[in-house]
Amino acid sequence: DPQYVECARALAENAAGSGGATNAERVAWLFRKCLQRAPSAEEAAGILADLDVYLANWQADIDGAKRLISIGEFPPLIVPR
């Protein structure tokens, strides 16, 4: 569903801009924004491990990443190079 993709992208862009300097800080920020609580150590570790996999996959397919973040009416603020 395009709205879910666009919403997730906007939330990720907000986390990248306001969530802190590290991925761990951004995960904690996202938890506070979305769930009104901090992640457990296990939750944070799992998400950070998944993030490493997703980043590697998208870095290997920059064109696919660009297509994904172009979904929706609002243009992406962060464009992969």
XYZ file of C-alpha atoms in Angstrom:
81
model
C 0.000 0.000 0.000
C 1.615 3.289 -1.090
C 0.388 5.186 1.969
C 2.179 2.800 4.331
C 5.406 3.094 2.350
C 5.192 6.887 2.264
C 4.365 7.065 5.984
C 7.266 4.766 6.882
C 9.628 6.834 4.743
C 8.511 10.104 6.339
C 8.950 8.614 9.811
C 12.426 7.338 8.887
C 13.379 10.757 7.538
C 12.226 12.356 10.788
C 14.282 9.838 12.760
C 17.330 10.530 10.593
C 16.970 14.268 11.148
C 15.810 14.415 14.758
C 16.415 11.010 16.299
C 20.056 11.281 17.235
C 23.506 10.702 15.853
C 23.558 6.895 15.938
C 21.222 4.169 14.764
C 20.730 3.067 18.385
C 19.601 6.594 19.313
C 17.252 6.661 16.328
C 15.710 3.316 17.318
C 15.084 4.641 20.829
C 13.600 7.844 19.365
C 11.274 5.842 17.096
C 10.088 3.735 20.022
C 9.318 6.853 22.044
C 7.478 8.468 19.112
C 5.470 5.400 18.098
C 5.079 3.370 21.285
C 5.610 5.918 24.056
C 8.298 3.773 25.653
C 11.928 2.832 25.316
C 12.868 -0.400 23.571
C 14.143 -3.300 25.623
C 17.760 -4.259 25.032
C 16.560 -7.320 23.112
C 14.205 -5.287 20.906
C 16.864 -2.698 20.121
C 19.470 -5.359 19.323
C 17.081 -7.177 16.977
C 16.104 -4.014 15.139
C 19.712 -2.892 14.783
C 20.699 -6.315 13.429
C 17.829 -6.181 10.916
C 18.834 -2.644 9.960
C 22.331 -3.835 9.059
C 20.831 -6.441 6.715
C 18.400 -3.960 5.125
C 21.136 -1.365 4.620
C 23.397 -3.897 2.928
C 20.569 -5.001 0.629
C 19.590 -1.465 -0.354
C 23.206 -0.361 -0.793
C 23.570 -3.234 -3.254
C 20.472 -2.027 -5.132
C 20.558 1.785 -5.163
C 18.111 1.985 -8.077
C 15.638 -0.186 -6.169
C 16.082 2.007 -3.088
C 15.370 5.119 -5.164
C 12.220 3.528 -6.594
C 11.016 2.553 -3.115
C 11.482 5.993 -1.590
C 9.786 7.624 -4.590
C 6.469 5.965 -3.719
C 3.867 8.477 -2.582
C 2.991 12.072 -3.266
C 5.499 13.709 -0.919
C 8.990 13.772 -2.450
C 11.785 12.124 -0.448
C 14.032 14.415 1.594
C 16.945 11.952 1.592
C 18.013 10.388 -1.701
C 20.563 7.546 -1.782
C 23.676 8.030 -3.897
